[in-house]
Amino acid sequence: MLDLSAKPLLKQLLLIALVIKLTIFLIIYLSGYFLPFCYDCYKNDFSYLPDKSSGAHLSFQTWDARHYEFLSENGYSPDLPSDVFFPLFPWLISLLNAIVHNPIVSGFLLTTVFTFVMLIFLYFLVEELYNSKIAFYAGLFSLAFPTSFFFSLMYSESLFLMLVTAFFYFWLKRETTFAAACALLIPLTRPLGILLVVPLFLSMIIPSKSKFPKDIQNNFPLLLSTLFGFGIYFFCMYTSTGSPWSGFLAQKYYVAGNSLQNLLHPLLWFKRNFIEITLTLHNYTTSIIDRLFFAGFLASLFGIYKNADKIFFYYALVMGLVPALLGNFMAYTRYLVVVFPIFIILALIFKNKSPYVIIPLFMMQIFFLVIHSLNYWVG
């Protein structure tokens, strides 16, 4: 199905990814060993999470990683902040941990595999639509993006983007069974996974020159599969917590303030996030950096609309816009890393000047990684 034997640029991309992975792991360890870890931040997190002794290993167990570790070992329970995290990633950690017997190692092994598989599908997808050079540079930009280090952490971004790129590739190739399997799993990975129905639905009702299938016979089963995956999520939450809405109700424990009601009041959202607020360089909800990333996303939409398949525009529109409109930009820099059409546009624009863009992006990523490794907030 995917023949890597005659893909020298893909092999080069995977080798670069391996070097970056090892570099990231080394930076995490050295940061935790030589720099002051915010142990007070660690201890002030939710009290039911496992409290580990201080040491460099804590740099591998920051923020969301602690929740995934907890869920992989304990599952969901009523009225816990961890209920906000979707189940597929902790399920997979739990399965692998039956062999590895260390949830942190299991999580890092999984995200490493997910990243490489994601790069393979991204390469084949972009090569199918453009050429091998654009595919290579799209992969490079996906690795250099300032928050791409989350692909290497015990976070669900790598799993989500692996499933998304696989879905789009199989959809493009009319491999309906494989595409449907991905569509089923995506809503079990992250809450925004349900938004996959948007490009599927729009592909059937808006005429375009898209290379993706537009017929109802092919696309409707994929749409149903996505909805069924979301239904499985609700069923799992109901059986484990007593309420299908536990994950959404758990938002009350976080300062992000994510709510579907915010989508209905865009003017109030704008006033709250841009006018009636004292901004800081970077913090949970007042970050100038998050808002600059949002501005960059809005600018990228023009390039995506003009130069990419319209299906990618629909995907980028909802995956980049909805997380911002739901709340107050908390973690927006991280949410943007799964909007892969941005990487394609960067590849199209900067393919002949890539070092001038990739090197600064990667330097920014290293800075963010060090801050995150010390348990300070990045995204």
Coordinates of C-alpha atoms in Angstrom, one line a residue:
M1 CA 0.0 0.0 0.0
L2 CA 2.7 2.5 1.0
D3 CA 6.0 1.7 -0.7
L4 CA 8.9 3.5 1.0
S5 CA 11.6 1.7 -1.0
A6 CA 11.8 4.3 -3.8
K7 CA 11.3 7.4 -1.6
P8 CA 14.8 8.9 -0.8
L9 CA 13.4 12.2 0.4
L10 CA 11.0 10.4 2.8
K11 CA 13.9 8.3 4.2
Q12 CA 15.8 11.5 4.6
L13 CA 12.8 13.1 6.4
L14 CA 12.5 10.2 8.8
L15 CA 16.2 10.3 9.6
I16 CA 15.9 14.0 10.4
A17 CA 12.9 13.2 12.6
L18 CA 14.9 10.6 14.5
V19 CA 17.7 13.1 15.1
I20 CA 15.1 15.7 16.3
K21 CA 13.4 13.1 18.6
L22 CA 16.7 12.2 20.2
T23 CA 17.6 15.9 20.6
I24 CA 14.2 16.6 22.2
F25 CA 14.6 13.8 24.7
L26 CA 18.2 15.0 25.5
I27 CA 17.0 18.6 26.0
I28 CA 14.2 17.5 28.3
Y29 CA 16.6 15.4 30.5
L30 CA 19.3 18.1 30.6
S31 CA 16.7 20.8 31.4
G32 CA 15.3 18.8 34.3
Y33 CA 18.8 17.9 35.6
F34 CA 20.5 21.3 35.4
L35 CA 17.8 23.9 35.5
P36 CA 15.3 24.8 38.3
F37 CA 12.2 22.7 37.9
C38 CA 8.9 24.4 39.1
Y39 CA 8.2 21.7 41.7
D40 CA 5.6 24.0 43.4
C41 CA 3.7 24.1 40.1
Y42 CA 3.9 20.4 39.9
K43 CA 2.6 19.9 43.5
N44 CA -0.1 22.5 43.1
D45 CA -1.7 20.6 40.2
F46 CA -4.8 18.5 41.0
S47 CA -4.1 16.7 44.3
Y48 CA -5.4 13.3 43.2
L49 CA -2.7 12.9 40.5
P50 CA 0.3 10.8 41.5
D51 CA 2.9 12.8 43.3
K52 CA 6.4 11.8 42.3
S53 CA 9.7 12.5 44.1
S54 CA 11.8 15.3 42.6
G55 CA 14.3 14.6 39.9
A56 CA 15.1 15.0 36.2
H57 CA 12.5 12.4 35.4
L58 CA 9.7 14.9 36.3
S59 CA 10.5 16.8 33.1
F60 CA 9.0 13.9 31.2
Q61 CA 5.8 14.0 33.3
T62 CA 4.5 17.6 33.0
W63 CA 1.0 18.9 32.6
D64 CA -1.3 16.7 30.5
A65 CA 1.2 13.7 30.7
R66 CA 0.2 13.3 34.3
H67 CA -3.5 13.0 33.4
Y68 CA -2.8 10.4 30.7
E69 CA -0.7 8.4 33.1
F70 CA -3.5 8.5 35.7
L71 CA -6.2 7.5 33.1
S72 CA -4.1 4.7 31.7
E73 CA -3.7 3.2 35.2
N74 CA -7.1 4.1 36.8
G75 CA -9.5 4.8 34.1
Y76 CA -12.3 7.4 34.3
S77 CA -14.2 8.3 37.5
P78 CA -17.1 10.7 38.1
D79 CA -16.4 14.4 38.6
L80 CA -12.6 14.4 38.0
P81 CA -10.7 17.0 36.0
S82 CA -9.0 14.2 34.1
D83 CA -12.3 13.3 32.5
V84 CA -11.8 16.2 30.1
F85 CA -9.2 14.1 28.2
F86 CA -10.4 11.7 25.5
P87 CA -9.9 7.9 25.9
L88 CA -8.0 6.5 22.9
F89 CA -4.5 7.6 23.9
P90 CA -4.8 6.4 27.6
W91 CA -6.3 3.1 26.3
L92 CA -3.3 2.5 24.1
I93 CA -0.9 3.4 26.9
S94 CA -2.7 0.9 29.1
L95 CA -2.4 -1.8 26.4
L96 CA 1.3 -1.3 25.8
N97 CA 1.9 -0.9 29.5
A98 CA 0.8 -4.5 30.1
I99 CA 4.1 -5.4 28.4
V100 CA 6.4 -2.5 29.3
H101 CA 5.2 -2.0 32.9
N102 CA 6.0 1.7 32.9
P103 CA 3.2 4.1 31.7
I104 CA 5.6 7.0 31.0
V105 CA 7.9 4.8 28.8
S106 CA 4.8 3.3 27.1
G107 CA 3.5 6.8 26.3
F108 CA 6.8 8.0 24.9
L109 CA 7.2 4.8 22.8
L110 CA 3.7 5.3 21.4
T111 CA 4.1 9.0 20.5
T112 CA 7.4 8.2 18.8
V113 CA 5.8 5.6 16.6
F114 CA 2.8 7.9 15.9
T115 CA 5.1 10.7 14.8
F116 CA 7.0 8.6 12.3
V117 CA 3.7 7.1 10.9
M118 CA 2.2 10.6 10.7
L119 CA 5.2 11.8 8.7
I120 CA 4.9 8.9 6.3
F121 CA 1.2 9.6 5.6
L122 CA 1.7 13.3 5.4
Y123 CA 4.5 12.7 2.8
F124 CA 2.4 10.4 0.7
L125 CA -0.6 12.6 0.9
V126 CA 1.2 15.8 -0.1
E127 CA 3.2 14.0 -2.8
E128 CA 0.0 12.7 -4.3
L129 CA -1.4 16.3 -4.6
Y130 CA 1.9 18.1 -5.4
N131 CA 5.3 16.5 -5.7
S132 CA 8.0 14.9 -3.6
K133 CA 9.8 18.1 -2.9
I134 CA 6.8 19.8 -1.4
A135 CA 6.0 16.7 0.6
F136 CA 9.5 16.7 2.0
Y137 CA 9.4 20.3 3.0
A138 CA 5.8 20.0 4.4
G139 CA 7.2 17.3 6.7
L140 CA 10.2 19.5 7.7
F141 CA 7.9 22.3 8.6
S142 CA 5.7 19.9 10.7
L143 CA 8.8 19.0 12.7
A144 CA 10.1 22.6 13.0
F145 CA 6.8 24.3 14.0
P146 CA 7.4 26.0 17.4
T147 CA 5.1 23.6 19.3
S148 CA 5.9 20.4 17.4
F149 CA 7.8 19.1 20.4
F150 CA 4.4 18.0 21.7
F151 CA 4.6 15.2 19.1
S152 CA 7.4 13.8 21.2
L153 CA 5.7 14.2 24.6
M154 CA 3.1 12.1 26.3
Y155 CA 0.4 14.1 24.6
S156 CA -2.3 13.1 22.1
E157 CA -1.3 15.4 19.3
S158 CA 0.9 12.9 17.5
L159 CA -1.9 10.2 17.6
F160 CA -4.5 12.7 16.4
L161 CA -2.4 14.0 13.5
M162 CA -1.4 10.5 12.5
L163 CA -5.0 9.4 12.2
V164 CA -6.0 12.6 10.4
T165 CA -3.3 12.4 7.8
A166 CA -4.0 8.7 7.3
F167 CA -7.7 9.5 6.9
F168 CA -7.1 12.1 4.3
Y169 CA -4.7 9.8 2.4
F170 CA -7.1 6.9 2.4
W171 CA -10.0 9.2 1.5
L172 CA -8.1 10.6 -1.4
K173 CA -7.2 7.1 -2.6
R174 CA -10.8 5.9 -2.2
E175 CA -9.8 3.3 0.4
T176 CA -13.1 3.7 2.1
T177 CA -12.7 0.9 4.7
F178 CA -9.3 2.3 6.0
A179 CA -10.6 5.9 5.9
A180 CA -13.7 4.9 7.9
A181 CA -11.6 3.2 10.5
C182 CA -9.6 6.4 10.9
A183 CA -12.7 8.4 11.0
L184 CA -14.1 6.2 13.8
L185 CA -11.0 6.7 16.0
I186 CA -10.4 10.4 15.5
P187 CA -13.3 11.5 17.7
L188 CA -12.0 9.2 20.4
T189 CA -8.7 11.0 20.5
R190 CA -9.5 14.7 20.9
P191 CA -12.8 16.6 21.3
L192 CA -12.3 18.5 18.0
G193 CA -12.2 15.2 16.2
I194 CA -15.9 15.5 15.6
L195 CA -15.2 18.5 13.4
L196 CA -14.0 16.0 10.7
V197 CA -17.7 15.9 9.7
V198 CA -17.3 19.5 8.4
P199 CA -15.0 18.8 5.4
L200 CA -16.9 15.6 4.7
F201 CA -20.3 17.3 4.7
L202 CA -19.1 20.3 2.7
S203 CA -17.4 18.1 0.1
M204 CA -20.8 16.7 -0.8
I205 CA -22.7 20.0 -1.0
I206 CA -20.3 22.6 -2.3
P207 CA -19.1 22.2 -5.9
S208 CA -15.3 22.4 -6.2
K209 CA -12.3 21.1 -8.1
S210 CA -11.2 19.1 -5.2
K211 CA -9.3 15.9 -5.9
F212 CA -11.1 14.2 -3.0
P213 CA -14.2 12.1 -3.7
K214 CA -17.3 14.2 -3.7
D215 CA -20.0 11.5 -4.1
I216 CA -22.4 10.7 -1.4
Q217 CA -21.9 7.0 -1.9
N218 CA -18.2 7.3 -0.8
N219 CA -18.4 10.1 1.7
F220 CA -21.6 9.4 3.6
P221 CA -20.2 6.2 5.2
L222 CA -17.2 8.2 6.4
L223 CA -19.4 10.9 7.9
L224 CA -21.4 8.2 9.7
S225 CA -18.2 6.5 10.9
T226 CA -17.1 9.8 12.5
L227 CA -20.5 10.3 14.2
F228 CA -20.4 6.7 15.4
G229 CA -16.9 7.2 16.9
F230 CA -18.3 10.2 18.9
G231 CA -21.2 8.0 20.0
I232 CA -18.7 5.4 21.3
Y233 CA -17.0 8.2 23.3
F234 CA -20.3 9.1 24.9
F235 CA -21.1 5.5 25.7
C236 CA -17.7 4.9 27.3
M237 CA -18.0 8.0 29.4
Y238 CA -21.5 7.0 30.5
T239 CA -20.4 3.5 31.5
S240 CA -17.4 4.7 33.4
T241 CA -18.7 7.9 35.0
G242 CA -22.4 7.6 34.9
S243 CA -22.8 10.6 32.5
P244 CA -22.0 10.8 28.8
W245 CA -21.3 14.5 29.4
S246 CA -18.6 14.1 32.1
G247 CA -15.8 15.1 29.7
F248 CA -17.5 18.4 28.8
L249 CA -18.6 19.1 32.4
A250 CA -15.0 18.7 33.5
Q251 CA -14.2 21.9 31.7
K252 CA -15.3 23.7 34.8
Y253 CA -12.0 22.7 36.5
Y254 CA -9.9 24.7 33.9
V255 CA -9.5 28.4 33.3
A256 CA -9.8 27.9 29.5
G257 CA -13.5 28.6 29.8
N258 CA -14.3 26.5 26.7
S259 CA -18.0 26.5 25.9
L260 CA -20.1 26.0 22.8
Q261 CA -22.1 29.1 23.9
N262 CA -19.1 31.2 23.1
L263 CA -19.6 30.4 19.4
L264 CA -23.0 32.1 19.6
H265 CA -21.6 35.4 20.9
P266 CA -18.6 36.4 18.7
L267 CA -18.7 40.1 19.6
L268 CA -18.6 39.3 23.3
W269 CA -15.8 36.9 22.7
F270 CA -13.8 39.5 20.8
K271 CA -14.3 42.1 23.6
R272 CA -13.3 39.7 26.3
N273 CA -10.2 38.4 24.5
F274 CA -8.9 41.6 22.9
I275 CA -10.4 44.7 24.5
E276 CA -11.5 44.1 28.1
I277 CA -8.3 42.3 29.0
T278 CA -4.7 43.1 30.2
L279 CA -2.5 41.1 28.0
T280 CA 0.9 39.5 29.0
L281 CA 3.6 38.1 26.9
H282 CA 2.5 34.5 27.8
N283 CA 0.2 33.1 30.3
Y284 CA -2.8 30.8 30.5
T285 CA -5.4 33.1 29.1
T286 CA -3.8 36.5 28.5
S287 CA -1.0 35.5 26.1
I288 CA 0.1 37.8 23.4
I289 CA 2.0 34.9 21.8
D290 CA -1.2 32.8 21.5
R291 CA -3.0 35.8 19.9
L292 CA -0.1 36.3 17.5
F293 CA -0.3 32.6 16.5
F294 CA -4.0 33.1 15.9
A295 CA -3.2 36.1 13.6
G296 CA -0.7 33.9 11.8
F297 CA -3.3 31.3 11.4
L298 CA -5.8 33.7 9.9
A299 CA -3.2 34.9 7.4
S300 CA -2.4 31.3 6.4
L301 CA -6.1 30.7 5.6
F302 CA -5.7 32.9 2.5
G303 CA -2.8 30.9 1.3
I304 CA -4.6 27.6 2.0
Y305 CA -7.7 28.7 0.2
K306 CA -5.7 29.9 -2.8
N307 CA -3.1 27.1 -3.2
A308 CA -4.4 24.0 -1.4
D309 CA -7.3 21.6 -2.0
K310 CA -10.6 23.1 -0.8
I311 CA -11.0 20.1 1.6
F312 CA -7.8 21.2 3.4
F313 CA -9.2 24.7 3.6
Y314 CA -12.4 23.4 5.3
Y315 CA -10.3 21.3 7.7
A316 CA -8.0 24.2 8.6
L317 CA -10.9 26.6 9.0
V318 CA -12.6 24.6 11.7
M319 CA -9.6 23.1 13.4
G320 CA -7.9 26.5 13.7
L321 CA -10.9 28.7 14.3
V322 CA -13.1 26.7 16.7
P323 CA -10.4 26.2 19.5
A324 CA -10.0 30.0 19.5
L325 CA -13.7 30.9 19.5
L326 CA -14.6 28.3 22.2
G327 CA -12.7 30.1 25.0
N328 CA -9.8 32.4 25.7
F329 CA -6.9 31.1 23.6
M330 CA -5.5 28.9 26.4
A331 CA -3.0 26.4 24.7
Y332 CA -3.8 27.8 21.3
T333 CA -0.1 27.5 20.2
R334 CA -0.4 23.7 20.8
Y335 CA -3.8 23.3 19.2
L336 CA -2.5 24.8 16.0
V337 CA 0.1 22.1 15.5
V338 CA -2.6 19.7 14.1
V339 CA -3.6 22.1 11.4
F340 CA -1.3 20.4 8.9
P341 CA -2.4 22.5 5.8
I342 CA -0.3 25.3 7.3
F343 CA 2.8 23.1 6.8
I344 CA 1.9 22.6 3.1
I345 CA 1.5 26.3 2.5
L346 CA 4.8 27.0 4.3
A347 CA 6.4 24.4 2.0
L348 CA 4.9 26.0 -1.1
I349 CA 6.1 29.5 -0.1
F350 CA 9.5 28.8 1.4
K351 CA 10.7 25.6 -0.4
N352 CA 13.6 27.5 -1.9
K353 CA 14.4 29.5 1.2
S354 CA 13.5 26.9 3.9
P355 CA 16.6 27.3 6.1
Y356 CA 15.8 31.0 6.7
V357 CA 12.4 30.0 8.1
I358 CA 13.0 26.5 9.6
I359 CA 16.0 27.4 11.7
P360 CA 14.3 30.3 13.5
L361 CA 11.1 28.1 14.0
F362 CA 13.2 25.3 15.4
M363 CA 15.1 27.7 17.7
M364 CA 11.8 28.9 19.0
Q365 CA 10.7 25.3 19.5
I366 CA 13.8 24.6 21.6
F367 CA 13.1 27.6 23.8
F368 CA 9.4 26.5 24.4
L369 CA 10.6 23.0 25.0
V370 CA 13.0 24.0 27.8
I371 CA 10.3 26.1 29.4
H372 CA 7.8 23.3 29.2
S373 CA 10.3 20.8 30.6
L374 CA 10.7 22.9 33.7
N375 CA 6.9 22.6 34.2
Y376 CA 6.1 26.2 33.2
W377 CA 3.2 26.9 31.0
V378 CA 3.7 26.8 27.2
G379 CA 0.5 25.4 25.8

